[in-house]
XYZ file of C-alpha atoms in Angstrom:
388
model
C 36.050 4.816 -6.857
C 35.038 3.012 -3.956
C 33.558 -0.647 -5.001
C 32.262 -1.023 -1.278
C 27.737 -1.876 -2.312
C 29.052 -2.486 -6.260
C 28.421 -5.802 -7.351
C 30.090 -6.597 -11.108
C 29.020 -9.467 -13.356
C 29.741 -10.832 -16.840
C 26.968 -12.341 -18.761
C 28.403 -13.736 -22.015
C 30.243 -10.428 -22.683
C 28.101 -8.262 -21.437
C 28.831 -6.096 -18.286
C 26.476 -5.434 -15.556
C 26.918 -3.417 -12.801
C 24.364 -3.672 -9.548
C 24.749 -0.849 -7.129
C 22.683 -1.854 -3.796
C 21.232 1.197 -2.301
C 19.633 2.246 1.588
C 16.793 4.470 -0.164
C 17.098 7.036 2.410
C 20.895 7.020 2.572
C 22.816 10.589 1.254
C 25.520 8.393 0.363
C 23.873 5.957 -1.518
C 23.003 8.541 -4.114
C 26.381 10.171 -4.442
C 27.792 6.931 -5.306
C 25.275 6.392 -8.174
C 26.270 9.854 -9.332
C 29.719 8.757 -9.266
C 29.471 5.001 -10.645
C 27.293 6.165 -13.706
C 29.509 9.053 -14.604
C 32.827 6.959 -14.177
C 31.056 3.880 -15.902
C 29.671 6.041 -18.484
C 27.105 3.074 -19.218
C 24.577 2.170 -22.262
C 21.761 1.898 -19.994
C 20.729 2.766 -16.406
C 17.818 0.404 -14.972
C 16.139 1.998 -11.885
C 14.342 -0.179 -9.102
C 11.133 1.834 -10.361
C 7.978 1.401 -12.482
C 5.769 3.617 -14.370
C 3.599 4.648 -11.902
C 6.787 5.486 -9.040
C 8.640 6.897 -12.086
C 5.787 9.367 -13.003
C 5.649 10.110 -9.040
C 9.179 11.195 -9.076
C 9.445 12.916 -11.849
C 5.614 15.308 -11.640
C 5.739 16.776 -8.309
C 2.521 17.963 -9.372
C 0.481 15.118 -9.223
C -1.418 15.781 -5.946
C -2.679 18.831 -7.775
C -4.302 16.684 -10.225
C -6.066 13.871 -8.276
C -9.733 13.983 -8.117
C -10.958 13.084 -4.612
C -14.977 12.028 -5.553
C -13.358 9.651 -8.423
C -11.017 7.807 -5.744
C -13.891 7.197 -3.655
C -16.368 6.185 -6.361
C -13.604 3.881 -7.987
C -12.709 2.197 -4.563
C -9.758 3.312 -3.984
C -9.618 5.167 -1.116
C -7.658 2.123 0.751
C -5.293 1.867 -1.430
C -4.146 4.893 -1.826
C -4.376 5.747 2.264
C -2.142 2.511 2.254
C 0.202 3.726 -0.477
C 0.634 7.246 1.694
C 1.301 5.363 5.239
C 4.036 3.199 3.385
C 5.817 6.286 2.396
C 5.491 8.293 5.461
C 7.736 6.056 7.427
C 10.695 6.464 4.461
C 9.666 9.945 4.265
C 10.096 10.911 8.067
C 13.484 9.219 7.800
C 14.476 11.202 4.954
C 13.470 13.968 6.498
C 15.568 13.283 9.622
C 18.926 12.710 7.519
C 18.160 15.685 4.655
C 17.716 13.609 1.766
C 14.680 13.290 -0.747
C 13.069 9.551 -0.001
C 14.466 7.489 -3.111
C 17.253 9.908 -4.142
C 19.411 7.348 -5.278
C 16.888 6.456 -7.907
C 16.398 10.292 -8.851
C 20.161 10.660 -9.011
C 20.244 7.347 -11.677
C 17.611 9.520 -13.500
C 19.213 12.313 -13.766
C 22.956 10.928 -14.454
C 21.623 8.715 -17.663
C 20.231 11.818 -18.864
C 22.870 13.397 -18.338
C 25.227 10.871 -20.062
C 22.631 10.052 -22.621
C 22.265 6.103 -21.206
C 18.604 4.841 -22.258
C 16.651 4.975 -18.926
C 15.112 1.455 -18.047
C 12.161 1.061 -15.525
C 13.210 -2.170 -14.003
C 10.590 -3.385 -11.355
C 7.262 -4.691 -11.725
C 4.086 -2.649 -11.380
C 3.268 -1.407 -8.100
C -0.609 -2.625 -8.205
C 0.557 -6.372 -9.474
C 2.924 -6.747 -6.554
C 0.229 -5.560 -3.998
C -2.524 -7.714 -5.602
C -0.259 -10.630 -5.884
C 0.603 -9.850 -2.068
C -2.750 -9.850 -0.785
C -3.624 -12.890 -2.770
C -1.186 -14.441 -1.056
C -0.964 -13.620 2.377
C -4.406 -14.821 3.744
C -7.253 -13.121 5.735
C -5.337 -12.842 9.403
C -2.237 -12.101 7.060
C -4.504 -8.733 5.738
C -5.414 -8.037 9.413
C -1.974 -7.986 11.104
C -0.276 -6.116 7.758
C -2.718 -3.283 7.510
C -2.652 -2.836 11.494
C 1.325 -3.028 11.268
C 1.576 -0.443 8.098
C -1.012 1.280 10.268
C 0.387 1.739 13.386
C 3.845 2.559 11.712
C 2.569 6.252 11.259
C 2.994 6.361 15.473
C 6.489 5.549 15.417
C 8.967 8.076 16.837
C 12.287 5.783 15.939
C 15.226 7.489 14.902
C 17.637 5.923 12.479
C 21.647 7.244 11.917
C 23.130 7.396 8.703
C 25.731 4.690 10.326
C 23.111 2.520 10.850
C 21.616 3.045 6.956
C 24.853 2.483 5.677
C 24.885 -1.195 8.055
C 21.838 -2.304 6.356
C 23.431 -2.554 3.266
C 26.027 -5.314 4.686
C 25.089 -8.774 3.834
C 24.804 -9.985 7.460
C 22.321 -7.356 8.102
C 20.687 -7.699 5.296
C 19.922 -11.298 5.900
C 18.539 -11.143 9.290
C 16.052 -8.756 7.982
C 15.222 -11.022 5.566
C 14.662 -13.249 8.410
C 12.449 -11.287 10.211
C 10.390 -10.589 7.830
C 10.164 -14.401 6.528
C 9.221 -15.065 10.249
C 6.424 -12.582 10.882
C 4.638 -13.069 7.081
C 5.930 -16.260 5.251
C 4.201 -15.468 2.600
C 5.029 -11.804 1.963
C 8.813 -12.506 0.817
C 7.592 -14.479 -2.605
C 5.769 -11.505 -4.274
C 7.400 -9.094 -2.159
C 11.251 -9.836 -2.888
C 11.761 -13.278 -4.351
C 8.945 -12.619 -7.752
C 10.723 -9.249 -8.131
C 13.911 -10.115 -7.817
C 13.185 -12.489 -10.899
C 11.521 -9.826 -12.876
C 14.815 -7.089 -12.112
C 16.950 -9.839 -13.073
C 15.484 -10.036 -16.221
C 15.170 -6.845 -17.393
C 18.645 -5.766 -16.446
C 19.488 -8.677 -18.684
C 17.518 -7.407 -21.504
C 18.249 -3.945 -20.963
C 19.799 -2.772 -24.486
C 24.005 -2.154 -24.632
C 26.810 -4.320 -23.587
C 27.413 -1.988 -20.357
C 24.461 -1.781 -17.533
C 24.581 -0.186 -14.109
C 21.348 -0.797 -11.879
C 20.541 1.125 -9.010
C 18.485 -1.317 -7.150
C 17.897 -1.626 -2.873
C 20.319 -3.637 -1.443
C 17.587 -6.374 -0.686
C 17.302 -7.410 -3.907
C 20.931 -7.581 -5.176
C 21.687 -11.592 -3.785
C 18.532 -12.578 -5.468
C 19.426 -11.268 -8.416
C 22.803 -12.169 -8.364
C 21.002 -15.866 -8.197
C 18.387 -15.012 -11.020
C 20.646 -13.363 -13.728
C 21.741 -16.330 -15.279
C 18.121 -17.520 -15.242
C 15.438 -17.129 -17.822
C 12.692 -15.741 -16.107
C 9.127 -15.413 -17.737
C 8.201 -11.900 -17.288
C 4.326 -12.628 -18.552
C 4.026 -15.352 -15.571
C 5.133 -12.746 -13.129
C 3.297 -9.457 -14.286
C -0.061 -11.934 -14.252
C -2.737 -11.159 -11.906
C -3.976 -13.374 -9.272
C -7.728 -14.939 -10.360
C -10.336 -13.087 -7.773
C -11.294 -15.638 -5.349
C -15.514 -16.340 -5.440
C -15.442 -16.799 -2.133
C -15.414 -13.462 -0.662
C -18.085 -12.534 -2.984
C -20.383 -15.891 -2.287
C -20.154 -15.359 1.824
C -20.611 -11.143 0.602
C -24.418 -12.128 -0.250
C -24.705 -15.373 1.962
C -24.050 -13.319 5.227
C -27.264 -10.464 4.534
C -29.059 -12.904 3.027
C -29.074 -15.278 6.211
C -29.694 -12.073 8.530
C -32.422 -10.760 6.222
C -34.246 -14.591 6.706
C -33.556 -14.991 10.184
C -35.183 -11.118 10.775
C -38.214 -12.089 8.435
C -39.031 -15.498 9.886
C -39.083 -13.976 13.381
C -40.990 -10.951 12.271
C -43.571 -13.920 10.982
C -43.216 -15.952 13.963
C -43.105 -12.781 16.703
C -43.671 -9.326 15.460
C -42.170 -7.962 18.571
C -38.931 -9.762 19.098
C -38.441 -9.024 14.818
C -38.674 -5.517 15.771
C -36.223 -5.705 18.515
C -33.972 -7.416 16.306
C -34.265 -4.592 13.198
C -33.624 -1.788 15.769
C -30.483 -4.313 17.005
C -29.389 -4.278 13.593
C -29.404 -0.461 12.744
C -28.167 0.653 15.993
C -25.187 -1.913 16.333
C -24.343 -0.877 12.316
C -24.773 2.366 12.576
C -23.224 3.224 15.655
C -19.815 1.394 14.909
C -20.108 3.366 11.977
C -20.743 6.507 12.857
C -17.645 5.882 15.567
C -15.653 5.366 12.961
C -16.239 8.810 11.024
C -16.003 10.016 14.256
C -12.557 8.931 15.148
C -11.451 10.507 11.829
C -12.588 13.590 12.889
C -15.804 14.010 10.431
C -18.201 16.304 9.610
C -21.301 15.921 11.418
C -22.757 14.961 8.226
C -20.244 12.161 7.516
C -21.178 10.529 11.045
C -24.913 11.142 10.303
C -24.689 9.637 7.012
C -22.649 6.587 8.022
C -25.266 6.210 10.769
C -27.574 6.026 8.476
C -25.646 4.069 5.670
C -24.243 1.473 7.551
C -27.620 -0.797 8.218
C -28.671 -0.637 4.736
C -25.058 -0.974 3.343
C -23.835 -3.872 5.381
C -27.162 -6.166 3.402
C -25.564 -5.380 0.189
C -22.174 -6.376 -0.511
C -21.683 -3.974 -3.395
C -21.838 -0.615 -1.462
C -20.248 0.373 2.026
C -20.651 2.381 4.297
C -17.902 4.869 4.208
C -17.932 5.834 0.473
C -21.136 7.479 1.244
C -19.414 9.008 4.612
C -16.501 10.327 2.600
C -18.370 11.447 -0.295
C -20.580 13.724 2.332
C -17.310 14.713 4.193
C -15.587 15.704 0.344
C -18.564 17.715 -0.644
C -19.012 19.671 3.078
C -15.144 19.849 3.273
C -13.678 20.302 -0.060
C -9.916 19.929 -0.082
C -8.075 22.837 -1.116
C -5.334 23.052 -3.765
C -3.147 23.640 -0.257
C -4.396 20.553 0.907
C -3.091 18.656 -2.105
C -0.080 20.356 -2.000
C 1.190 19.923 1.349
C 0.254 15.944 1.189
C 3.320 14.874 0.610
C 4.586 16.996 4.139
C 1.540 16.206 5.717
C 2.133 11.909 5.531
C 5.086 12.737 8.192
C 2.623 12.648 11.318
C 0.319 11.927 13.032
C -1.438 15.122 13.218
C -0.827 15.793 9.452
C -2.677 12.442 8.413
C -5.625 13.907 10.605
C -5.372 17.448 9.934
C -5.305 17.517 5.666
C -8.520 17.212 4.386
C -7.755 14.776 2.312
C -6.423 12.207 3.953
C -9.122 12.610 6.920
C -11.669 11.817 3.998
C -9.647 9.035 3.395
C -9.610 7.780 6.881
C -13.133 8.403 6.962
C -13.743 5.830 4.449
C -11.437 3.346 5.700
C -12.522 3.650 9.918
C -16.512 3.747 8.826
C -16.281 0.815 6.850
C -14.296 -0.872 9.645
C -16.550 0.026 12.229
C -19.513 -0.752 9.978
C -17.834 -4.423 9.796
C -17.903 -4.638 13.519
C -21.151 -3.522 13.518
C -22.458 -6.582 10.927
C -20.700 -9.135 13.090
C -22.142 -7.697 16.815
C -25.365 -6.486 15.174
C -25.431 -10.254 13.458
C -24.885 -11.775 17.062
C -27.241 -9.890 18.632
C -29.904 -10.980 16.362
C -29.465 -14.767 16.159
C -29.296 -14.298 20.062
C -33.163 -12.718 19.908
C -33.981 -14.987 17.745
C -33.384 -17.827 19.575
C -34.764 -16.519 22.469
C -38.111 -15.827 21.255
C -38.669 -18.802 18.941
């Protein structure tokens, strides 16, 4: 058995075995096969949590999800960001003929098949991104969402050489690097907090013989954090909500709403000129928006008309009521849910499935309806001061 990516360590008598993974790579997943069965372990922690695990193992899910209630619960950003994350990994898979994360579906199905006590080993998905984008700052957001974003254009190719390079140490590093370089403070939540919390439940995971199948980024910090006690309440806790957002939220259309009624009091005319200002500047970027994600002529209507009244109240937006239009004139199909996961590969797909154009509806309308606030804003103290 080849111990090439196999990392052993004693901890007071207890073995632990760390396989570091590519999560694309074919090979990657035979050796899991062929460390758990030749291990024949107590218990098999995968790099997964509930949410991932339940992904994995119903490939049903799409089937299930109710596209009003993502909307109406906010969470049509998240989970548009959640798809363009995976289509990169998935395109890749593609490309080399392996299921994205197949190493951690192999570690599934060998502790079953063994009868090793499965243990989901990583954080929650939702707590990492909050505690991400609590960390990162506002021009932090803006460059990772346009990144993520913009990652559904590229046409790179990858070999399985190259996979297999990653998983060196000197690779691995400069990665590390990189990514330290372009958002310092992405790593913390991203790798170093998690590499604390798979530390520490491969400690505690029950039996005196453990094989992990974890990425290969995490295995040196873990290596570090294993003899460690690690507070796994500290790290699962999520970030207080910041009151600024919500204070500038209501201090923004409140000062616009003033500055419009004072000049309507002082000069009828130039208050009217900067009402019309506001709608049109809201309400165009809007409607572009919908547009650019291919709406219904409804959706565009609607976000015309939504975005004015929307932008002066920070509790609704624009393109909820944009995709709730385009949902109920274009009602995704069972089809459409079903070929989602296929669909996330290009381009074309992310524009083409009705869902995830009713997604990007929401997303560009409430974008361009944020444009729209600061021009339409502009344009307004500018008539203002040039009438009073």
């Amino acid at each position: 058995m080849s111990e090439q990516n196999i990392t052993r360590i004693d901890l007071d008598g207890k073995e632990l075995i760390l396989i570091g993974t590519a999560h694309i790579s074919k090979q990657s997943a035979e050796q899991v096969k062929e460390v758990i069965e030749a291990e024949q372990p107590d218990s098999v922690c995968v790099e997964l949590d509930q949410q991932r695990y339940q992904s994995i193992v119903d490939g049903n899910r799409w089937k299930d999800m109710d596209i009003f209630k993502v909307i109406k619960e906010k969470k049509a950003t998240l989970l548009l960001m959640n798809l363009v994350i995976s289509s990169f990994q998935k395109r890749m898979a593609k490309q080399l003929g392996v299921k994205p994360g197949q190493e951690m579906i192999q570690g599934i199905e060998s502790a079953e098949e063994i009868g090793a006590e499965l243990v989901l080993a990583d954080r929650n998905i939702q707590i990492t991104f909050a505690r991400i984008w609590h960390g990162i700052g506002l021009w932090g957001k803006v460059r990772l969402m346009m990144d993520v974003f913009l990652s559904i254009f590229s046409k790179d190719t990858i070999s399985e050489e190259d996979l297999e390079k990653m998983k060196s140490q000197d690779m691995l590093s400069s990665m590390l690097n990189e990514l330290t370089q372009s958002f310092p403070r992405l790593k913390k939540p991203l790798i170093d907090e998690r590499d604390q919390y798979l530390a520490q439940k491969i400690k505690n995971a029950p039996g005196q013989k453990v094989v992990a199948v974890l990425g290969a980024a995490h295995v040196p910090g873990i290596k570090e954090e294993i003899y460690k006690e690690n507070d796994l309440k500290s790290l699962t806790k999520r970030p207080p909500k910041s009151k600024a957002p919500k204070i500038i939220g209501w201090a923004i259309p409140l000062f616009i709403l003033s500055v419009i009624a004072y000049t309507f009091y002082a000069n009828p005319t130039a208050g009217i000129q900067q009402t019309i200002s506001w709608i049109l500047w809201n309400g165009s970027f809007s409607a572009i928006g919908t547009a650019v994600a291919l709406g219904h002529p409804y959706a565009i209507i609607t976000a015309f008309l939504a975005a004015p009244i929307t932008s002066l109240n920070p509790l609704l937006a624009a393109g909820w009521f944009a995709g709730l239009v385009q949902a109920f004139v274009r009602r995704p199909s069972v089809g459409d849910f079903e070929s989602l996961a296929e669909d996330v590969y290009s381009v074309k797909g992310f524009w083409n499935n009705k869902v995830t154009r009713i997604l990007l509806i929401v997303v560009l309308a409430n974008i361009g309806s944020s444009l729209g606030t600061l021009i339409g804003g502009a344009d307004v103290l500018r008539l203002f001061f040039e009438n009073i």
